[in-house]
Short mmCIF file of C-alpha atoms in Angstrom, two decimals:
data_model
loop_
_atom_site.label_atom_id
_atom_site.label_comp_id
_atom_site.label_asym_id
_atom_site.label_seq_id
_atom_site.Cartn_x
_atom_site.Cartn_y
_atom_site.Cartn_z
CA UNK A 9 -4.28 -1.64 -12.23
CA UNK A 10 -1.52 0.63 -13.35
CA UNK A 11 1.42 1.78 -11.22
CA UNK A 12 4.12 4.20 -12.40
CA UNK A 13 7.82 3.90 -11.61
CA UNK A 14 9.40 7.24 -10.73
CA UNK A 15 12.85 8.44 -11.76
CA UNK A 16 14.06 7.20 -8.34
CA UNK A 17 12.72 3.68 -9.02
CA UNK A 18 9.86 4.12 -6.57
CA UNK A 19 6.42 2.63 -7.12
CA UNK A 20 3.26 3.52 -5.25
CA UNK A 21 1.07 0.49 -4.73
CA UNK A 22 -2.62 1.01 -5.48
CA UNK A 23 -4.72 1.05 -2.31
CA UNK A 24 -7.00 -1.74 -3.54
CA UNK A 25 -4.00 -4.02 -4.15
CA UNK A 26 -2.57 -3.39 -0.68
CA UNK A 27 -5.95 -3.99 0.94
CA UNK A 28 -6.40 -7.21 -1.02
CA UNK A 29 -2.91 -8.59 -0.26
CA UNK A 30 -2.80 -7.33 3.31
CA UNK A 31 -0.93 -4.28 4.54
CA UNK A 32 2.79 -4.58 5.17
CA UNK A 33 5.70 -2.16 5.50
CA UNK A 34 8.14 -4.52 3.79
CA UNK A 35 7.91 -6.66 0.68
CA UNK A 36 10.12 -9.45 -0.61
CA UNK A 37 10.88 -8.61 -4.24
CA UNK A 38 11.59 -11.35 -6.78
CA UNK A 39 11.44 -11.79 -10.54
CA UNK A 40 9.52 -14.77 -11.91
CA UNK A 41 9.22 -15.32 -15.66
CA UNK A 42 10.02 -11.65 -16.31
CA UNK A 43 7.44 -10.42 -13.80
CA UNK A 44 8.22 -8.45 -10.65
CA UNK A 45 6.57 -10.17 -7.70
CA UNK A 46 6.06 -8.39 -4.38
CA UNK A 47 5.28 -10.59 -1.39
CA UNK A 48 4.25 -8.90 1.86
CA UNK A 49 6.67 -9.66 4.68
CA UNK A 50 5.21 -9.80 8.13
CA UNK A 51 7.75 -9.10 10.88
CA UNK A 52 5.83 -10.77 13.68
CA UNK A 53 8.70 -13.20 14.32
CA UNK A 54 11.03 -10.27 14.96
CA UNK A 55 8.42 -8.72 17.21
CA UNK A 56 8.16 -12.00 19.14
CA UNK A 57 11.94 -12.09 19.60
CA UNK A 58 11.98 -8.48 20.82
CA UNK A 59 9.18 -9.25 23.29
CA UNK A 60 11.05 -12.31 24.59
CA UNK A 61 14.29 -10.31 25.02
CA UNK A 62 12.37 -7.66 26.92
CA UNK A 63 10.68 -10.32 29.06
CA UNK A 64 14.11 -11.77 29.92
CA UNK A 65 15.51 -8.33 30.68
CA UNK A 66 18.15 -8.55 27.94
CA UNK A 67 19.23 -5.08 26.82
CA UNK A 68 21.03 -3.78 23.74
CA UNK A 69 24.19 -3.49 25.87
CA UNK A 70 23.91 -7.19 26.74
CA UNK A 71 23.67 -8.05 23.04
CA UNK A 72 26.63 -5.80 22.19
CA UNK A 73 28.69 -7.44 24.93
CA UNK A 74 27.77 -10.91 23.67
CA UNK A 75 28.75 -10.03 20.10
CA UNK A 76 32.07 -8.59 21.27
CA UNK A 77 32.73 -11.72 23.33
CA UNK A 78 31.84 -14.02 20.42
CA UNK A 79 34.09 -12.14 17.99
CA UNK A 80 37.11 -12.53 20.27
CA UNK A 81 37.18 -16.23 19.46
CA UNK A 82 37.01 -15.68 15.70
#
């Protein structure tokens, strides 16, 4: 299949390719033997961390406070 790079370096992935590889919002981009390789990145681990933080009742303010505290020692 053919995909065109725009003047802003954007490429639209053909629907059949996305369906075959599995849909993802993010792709890891590498170059192997002169070829551009896109690997779908699934963010389920991040989703699991967010769910655990919510389950524990940890808020963004708690995280900000922890980062501030940790940086004081640096």
